[in-house]
Short mmCIF file of C-alpha atoms and ligand atoms in Angstrom, two decimals:
data_model
loop_
_atom_site.label_atom_id
_atom_site.label_comp_id
_atom_site.label_asym_id
_atom_site.label_seq_id
_atom_site.Cartn_x
_atom_site.Cartn_y
_atom_site.Cartn_z
CA MET A 1 145.76 228.83 30.21
CA THR A 2 144.80 230.78 27.17
CA SER A 3 143.96 234.41 27.74
CA VAL A 4 140.26 233.89 27.11
CA CYS A 5 140.31 231.11 29.63
CA ARG A 6 142.11 233.34 32.14
CA LEU A 7 139.54 236.00 31.55
CA GLN A 8 136.69 233.63 32.29
CA TRP A 9 138.51 232.41 35.36
CA HIS A 10 138.92 235.93 36.68
CA PHE A 11 135.26 236.59 36.18
CA ILE A 12 134.39 233.42 38.00
CA LEU A 13 136.52 234.54 40.95
CA ILE A 14 134.82 237.89 40.93
CA PHE A 15 131.43 236.35 40.88
CA SER A 16 132.01 233.80 43.55
CA ALA A 17 133.19 236.71 45.69
CA ALA A 18 130.05 238.60 44.78
CA LEU A 19 127.90 235.63 45.73
CA LYS A 20 129.06 235.69 49.33
CA GLY A 21 127.51 239.10 49.63
CA GLU A 22 123.90 237.74 49.41
CA SER A 23 121.65 240.70 48.84
CA ARG A 24 119.03 242.05 46.57
CA TYR A 25 121.48 244.44 44.96
CA LEU A 26 123.87 242.39 43.00
CA GLU A 27 127.17 243.81 42.13
CA VAL A 28 130.62 242.79 41.10
CA ARG A 29 133.17 243.24 43.82
CA ASP A 30 136.29 242.01 45.51
CA ALA A 31 138.00 241.05 42.31
CA ALA A 32 141.03 238.94 43.03
CA GLU A 33 143.61 241.65 42.52
CA ASP A 34 143.74 242.01 38.78
CA ASP A 35 141.53 244.87 38.04
CA MET A 36 138.19 244.72 36.40
CA PHE A 37 139.07 247.50 34.04
CA ALA A 38 141.74 245.40 32.39
CA LEU A 39 139.18 242.67 31.83
CA LEU A 40 136.65 245.05 30.42
CA LYS A 41 139.22 246.59 28.13
CA SER A 42 140.29 243.28 26.65
CA ASN A 43 136.65 242.33 26.19
CA LEU A 44 135.90 245.63 24.54
CA LYS A 45 138.67 245.19 22.05
CA ARG A 46 137.53 241.73 21.17
CA ASP A 47 133.95 242.78 20.77
CA LEU A 48 134.82 245.77 18.64
CA THR A 49 136.89 243.70 16.24
CA GLU A 50 134.19 241.10 15.88
CA GLY A 51 132.46 243.44 13.48
CA GLN A 52 128.89 243.09 12.37
CA ILE A 53 127.49 240.15 14.23
CA TYR A 54 123.79 240.58 14.75
CA ARG A 55 122.94 237.29 16.34
CA ARG A 56 124.96 235.17 18.63
CA PRO A 57 124.71 233.08 21.77
CA LEU A 58 125.73 234.70 25.05
CA ARG A 59 128.26 233.40 27.51
CA CYS A 60 127.53 233.54 31.24
CA ILE A 61 129.99 236.43 31.55
CA ASP A 62 129.82 238.57 28.47
CA MET A 63 130.02 242.01 27.00
CA LEU A 64 128.33 243.62 24.02
CA SER A 65 128.93 246.88 22.21
CA ILE A 66 126.82 246.07 19.18
CA GLU A 67 123.12 245.84 18.47
CA GLY A 68 121.52 242.50 17.77
CA GLN A 69 119.63 239.58 19.11
CA PHE A 70 121.32 237.46 21.70
CA THR A 71 120.39 234.11 23.17
CA PHE A 72 121.39 232.52 26.42
CA THR A 73 120.67 228.88 27.17
CA ALA A 74 121.92 227.35 30.41
CA GLU A 75 123.89 224.17 29.90
CA LYS A 76 124.29 223.70 33.64
CA PRO A 77 122.96 225.65 36.62
CA GLU A 78 124.28 229.20 36.15
CA LEU A 79 124.11 231.12 39.40
CA GLN A 80 126.03 234.31 38.71
CA CYS A 81 126.00 235.62 35.18
CA VAL A 82 126.40 239.13 33.94
CA LEU A 83 126.27 240.90 30.63
CA PHE A 84 127.93 244.31 30.24
CA LEU A 85 126.40 246.58 27.61
CA ILE A 86 127.98 249.70 26.14
CA GLY A 87 127.11 252.03 23.27
CA ASP A 88 128.63 255.18 21.83
CA PRO A 89 128.55 258.31 24.00
CA GLU A 90 125.50 259.75 22.25
CA GLU A 91 123.46 256.55 22.42
CA LEU A 92 121.09 255.07 24.96
CA VAL A 93 121.17 251.32 25.42
CA THR A 94 117.87 249.45 25.41
CA VAL A 95 117.20 245.85 26.41
CA GLU A 96 114.14 244.14 25.01
CA TYR A 97 112.97 240.74 26.20
CA ASN A 98 111.90 238.60 23.26
CA PHE A 99 111.56 235.35 25.10
CA VAL A 100 112.23 234.38 28.69
CA ASN A 101 111.95 230.88 30.05
CA ILE A 102 113.17 230.91 33.63
CA ASP A 103 111.86 229.73 36.99
CA CYS A 104 111.09 232.97 38.82
CA HIS A 105 109.52 231.15 41.78
CA GLY A 106 112.52 228.85 42.06
CA GLY A 107 114.96 231.75 42.44
CA ASP A 108 115.94 232.44 38.86
CA PHE A 109 116.09 236.04 37.69
CA VAL A 110 117.04 238.33 34.84
CA LYS A 111 117.67 241.90 36.04
CA VAL A 112 118.73 244.96 34.15
CA PHE A 113 120.82 247.54 36.02
CA ASP A 114 120.73 251.12 34.76
CA GLY A 115 124.49 251.69 34.58
CA TRP A 116 127.46 249.56 35.54
CA ILE A 117 128.23 248.33 39.03
CA ILE A 118 131.58 246.74 39.83
CA LYS A 119 133.04 246.02 43.25
CA GLY A 120 130.33 248.08 44.93
CA GLU A 121 131.09 251.09 42.77
CA LYS A 122 128.45 252.28 40.38
CA PHE A 123 128.43 254.41 37.32
CA PRO A 124 126.68 256.81 37.21
CA SER A 125 127.20 257.52 40.90
CA SER A 126 124.18 258.25 43.09
CA LEU A 127 125.00 261.96 42.88
CA ASP A 128 124.78 261.91 39.10
CA HIS A 129 121.85 259.58 38.43
CA LEU A 130 118.26 260.77 38.54
CA LEU A 131 116.93 257.56 40.12
CA PRO A 132 117.70 256.13 43.56
CA THR A 133 119.79 252.96 43.39
CA SER A 134 116.94 250.55 44.16
CA GLU A 135 114.97 251.89 41.21
CA ARG A 136 117.87 251.32 38.86
CA TYR A 137 117.27 247.55 38.96
CA THR A 138 114.46 246.13 36.83
CA ASP A 139 113.74 242.47 37.50
CA PHE A 140 111.99 240.57 34.76
CA CYS A 141 110.34 238.43 37.41
CA ASP A 142 108.65 241.54 38.87
CA THR A 143 107.93 243.55 35.79
CA GLY A 144 108.92 241.64 32.68
CA ARG A 145 105.52 240.51 31.63
CA THR A 146 104.22 244.05 31.64
CA ARG A 147 107.38 245.83 30.66
CA ALA A 148 109.20 244.07 27.86
CA THR A 149 111.65 246.90 27.19
CA VAL A 150 114.07 248.57 29.56
CA GLN A 151 115.88 251.68 28.41
CA ALA A 152 118.98 252.77 30.28
CA SER A 153 119.56 256.43 31.11
CA GLN A 154 122.96 256.42 29.37
CA ASN A 155 125.22 254.42 27.07
CA VAL A 156 125.91 251.67 29.59
CA ALA A 157 123.79 249.03 31.31
CA MET A 158 124.18 245.56 32.77
CA VAL A 159 122.08 242.42 32.83
CA PHE A 160 122.44 240.10 35.83
CA PHE A 161 120.92 236.64 35.55
CA ARG A 162 120.62 233.33 37.36
CA ILE A 163 119.19 230.26 35.64
CA GLN A 164 119.31 226.96 37.49
CA GLU A 165 117.61 224.51 35.15
CA PRO A 166 119.64 223.36 32.13
CA GLY A 167 117.80 224.17 28.93
CA ASN A 168 116.17 227.30 30.31
CA GLY A 169 117.22 230.69 29.04
CA PHE A 170 116.19 233.83 27.24
CA ILE A 171 116.49 235.86 24.08
CA LEU A 172 117.22 239.59 24.25
CA THR A 173 117.37 242.27 21.63
CA ILE A 174 119.88 245.03 22.32
CA ARG A 175 119.21 248.35 20.64
CA LYS A 176 120.86 251.72 20.72
CA THR A 177 118.89 254.92 20.28
CA PRO A 178 120.21 258.47 19.82
CA ASN A 179 120.57 260.66 22.89
CA LEU A 180 120.51 264.39 22.11
CA PHE A 181 121.96 265.47 25.43
CA PRO A 182 124.24 262.72 26.64
CA CYS A 183 124.94 263.30 30.30
CA ASN A 184 126.63 260.33 31.91
CA VAL A 185 128.91 258.39 29.59
CA ILE A 186 131.57 255.69 29.73
CA SER A 187 133.86 256.01 26.74
CA GLN A 188 134.55 252.84 24.80
CA THR A 189 137.83 254.22 23.56
CA SER A 190 140.91 255.86 24.99
CA ASN A 191 140.73 258.77 22.60
CA GLY A 192 137.98 261.02 21.37
CA ARG A 193 136.32 264.39 21.57
CA PHE A 194 133.15 265.26 23.42
CA THR A 195 130.92 268.23 24.11
CA MET A 196 128.87 268.07 27.27
CA VAL A 197 125.89 270.40 27.48
CA ILE A 198 123.60 270.78 30.47
CA PRO A 199 120.79 273.04 29.31
CA ARG A 200 119.37 274.76 32.40
CA GLN A 201 118.95 271.56 34.32
CA HIS A 202 119.80 271.00 37.95
CA ARG A 203 121.84 267.87 37.51
CA ASN A 204 125.36 266.52 37.30
CA CYS A 205 127.03 264.70 34.43
CA SER A 206 130.14 262.53 34.40
CA PHE A 207 132.15 261.42 31.39
CA SER A 208 134.27 258.44 32.34
CA ILE A 209 137.33 257.15 30.51
CA ILE A 210 138.68 253.88 31.88
CA TYR A 211 142.22 254.59 30.72
CA PRO A 212 145.04 256.96 31.70
CA VAL A 213 144.59 259.97 29.43
CA VAL A 214 145.71 263.43 28.49
CA ILE A 215 142.67 265.73 28.62
CA LYS A 216 142.59 268.89 26.57
CA ILE A 217 139.79 271.29 27.39
CA SER A 218 139.18 273.62 24.50
CA ASP A 219 136.08 275.47 25.67
CA LEU A 220 134.17 275.94 28.85
CA THR A 221 131.06 278.08 29.20
CA LEU A 222 129.51 278.26 32.64
CA GLY A 223 126.64 280.68 32.65
CA TYR A 224 124.54 282.07 29.90
CA PHE A 225 125.97 285.00 28.03
CA SER A 226 123.10 286.92 26.48
CA ASP A 227 123.00 290.38 24.97
CA LEU A 228 122.35 291.67 28.45
CA GLN A 229 125.67 290.26 29.55
CA LEU A 230 123.96 288.30 32.23
CA LYS A 231 126.97 286.70 33.77
CA LYS A 232 127.54 284.55 36.75
CA PRO A 233 129.20 286.38 39.64
CA SER A 234 132.69 285.03 40.18
CA PRO A 235 132.63 282.47 42.92
CA VAL A 236 135.17 282.43 45.71
CA GLY A 237 135.86 278.71 45.56
CA CYS A 238 134.66 276.36 42.88
CA GLN A 239 132.83 274.01 45.22
CA GLU A 240 130.74 276.88 46.60
CA SER A 241 129.55 277.83 43.17
CA GLY A 242 126.61 275.86 41.89
CA ASP A 243 128.20 275.44 38.47
CA PHE A 244 131.64 273.98 37.94
CA VAL A 245 133.65 271.27 36.24
CA GLU A 246 135.94 268.90 38.05
CA LEU A 247 138.52 266.45 36.83
CA LEU A 248 138.66 263.27 38.86
CA GLY A 249 141.07 260.36 38.92
CA GLY A 250 141.01 256.98 40.61
CA ALA A 251 141.05 253.22 40.30
CA GLY A 252 137.33 252.49 40.67
CA LEU A 253 134.21 253.18 38.72
CA ASP A 254 132.25 255.54 40.97
CA PRO A 255 132.97 259.23 40.34
CA SER A 256 131.82 260.14 43.85
CA LYS A 257 134.67 258.02 45.24
CA MET A 258 137.43 259.40 43.03
CA PHE A 259 140.12 261.99 43.84
CA PRO A 260 139.47 265.55 42.69
CA LEU A 261 142.48 266.59 40.59
CA ALA A 262 141.29 269.99 39.38
CA ASP A 263 138.29 272.30 39.58
CA LEU A 264 137.25 274.76 36.93
CA CYS A 265 134.62 277.38 37.59
CA TYR A 266 135.40 280.16 35.15
CA SER A 267 134.43 280.21 31.51
CA PHE A 268 137.38 280.19 29.16
CA HIS A 269 138.41 279.48 25.59
CA GLY A 270 141.61 277.93 24.47
CA PRO A 271 143.35 274.79 25.41
CA ALA A 272 144.15 273.71 28.92
CA GLN A 273 145.76 270.34 29.19
CA MET A 274 146.07 267.87 31.97
CA LYS A 275 147.73 264.47 32.11
CA ILE A 276 145.97 262.00 34.33
CA GLY A 277 147.86 258.79 34.98
CA CYS A 278 145.02 257.03 36.76
CA ASP A 279 143.23 253.86 35.70
CA ASN A 280 140.04 255.82 35.43
CA THR A 281 139.53 259.47 34.56
CA VAL A 282 136.30 261.42 34.91
CA VAL A 283 135.28 264.84 33.63
CA ARG A 284 132.33 265.91 35.75
CA MET A 285 130.05 268.91 35.42
CA VAL A 286 127.87 270.15 38.27
CA SER A 287 125.01 272.32 37.17
CA SER A 288 122.65 274.49 39.21
CA GLY A 289 120.00 274.69 36.52
CA LYS A 290 120.29 278.46 36.15
CA TYR A 291 122.52 278.43 33.08
CA ILE A 292 123.34 276.59 29.92
CA ASN A 293 126.66 275.00 30.75
CA ARG A 294 128.87 273.64 28.04
CA LEU A 295 132.24 271.96 27.93
CA THR A 296 134.29 270.67 25.00
CA PHE A 297 137.30 268.44 25.50
CA GLU A 298 139.52 265.94 23.74
CA TYR A 299 141.31 262.98 25.21
CA ASP A 300 144.16 260.76 24.15
CA PRO A 301 145.96 257.87 25.77
CA PHE A 302 148.57 258.92 28.29
CA HIS A 303 151.54 256.63 28.50
CA ARG A 304 153.13 257.44 31.80
CA PRO A 305 156.38 258.85 30.55
CA GLY A 306 159.78 259.63 31.81
CA LEU A 307 159.58 263.25 32.83
CA GLU A 308 159.34 265.55 29.90
CA ASN A 309 158.84 269.23 30.17
CA GLU A 310 156.33 270.88 27.98
CA GLN A 311 155.97 274.50 27.14
CA GLY A 312 152.90 276.51 27.80
CA ASN A 313 149.97 276.70 30.03
CA ASN A 314 149.71 273.12 31.16
CA VAL A 315 148.45 271.92 34.42
CA GLU A 316 150.09 268.63 35.10
CA GLU A 317 149.02 266.02 37.58
CA VAL A 318 149.22 262.29 37.87
CA CYS A 319 147.47 259.77 40.07
CA PHE A 320 150.70 258.28 41.26
CA PRO A 321 154.00 260.12 41.36
CA VAL A 322 156.03 259.48 38.23
CA LYS A 323 159.22 257.73 39.23
C1 LIG B 401 125.33 267.22 42.18
O1 LIG B 401 126.52 266.93 42.92
C2 LIG B 401 126.69 267.69 44.08
C3 LIG B 401 128.02 267.33 44.70
O2 LIG B 401 129.07 267.40 43.77
C4 LIG B 401 125.56 267.42 45.03
O3 LIG B 401 125.69 268.25 46.17
C5 LIG B 401 124.22 267.70 44.35
O4 LIG B 401 123.18 267.30 45.19
C6 LIG B 401 124.11 266.95 43.05
N1 LIG B 401 122.93 267.40 42.32
C7 LIG B 401 121.95 266.60 41.96
C8 LIG B 401 120.84 267.21 41.23
O5 LIG B 401 121.96 265.42 42.22
#
């Protein structure tokens, strides 16, 4: 089998597994061993190197990181299809229906999910998203005729669809609009730099990197330092304080199900580094709404090494013990 073929095959396995779980809330789960992240990563790479393609047909299982107009036409009954969408961290993804020809009464659907959901794990998690899970699905068959555009709350979204009649299909335009205060983000790359700001809002934000990485935090401000030196009282433990940053590691997508690797609840300047050898790494900020909280960090791929000692003020942790 070619690798593209294998990829499709894996997706088919995932989706037939997902089918068994009936339900109004579709999701991708029970992947046959090989992890979903690997599939997404290979898809990402392919999509990114495809360059400037503004129009193309969609496959039943597909992924897009570029804007454009995309057409799906069923050649046979397609029961479980999904399109993953991703933009840059400071973009919001928008799906616009240009044309939809499906049999809503016969069980067809086209649904947008606000985020990604894989194997029952969603991003953003319920603790980080402003809407309850049921409201994160928008079904064209319920709302499409009145609401032709669905904007996601972050840089990722998904479209689930089922089209049973060959020849039926749809045309979508995918757009990306600037987001001044990106909160929840999945990074498309394994390296980068990001500043997360929560300006006096009672909410939580997670930045997810689906690769093992070295995180370098260069600046953390929790609390608003004015001329009056209004300063947060020092909390006893981070979790008790209403404002803190946590680093999480794990194998799934949902930050609320990942392992806490470190908590930070004091403002500081100057680099603190942590190596996280997990499949997925999340930097998460919890914010009480009383302060302007701000965090700047960089990340680079972490190749699980032989043990090497580094000088300095490093906190070092890995998901799995380094052998
Ligand atoms: C933020 O997350 C914490 C747990 O980490 C949770 O207790 C709190 O309710 C969440 N806040 C919001 C606004 O969802």
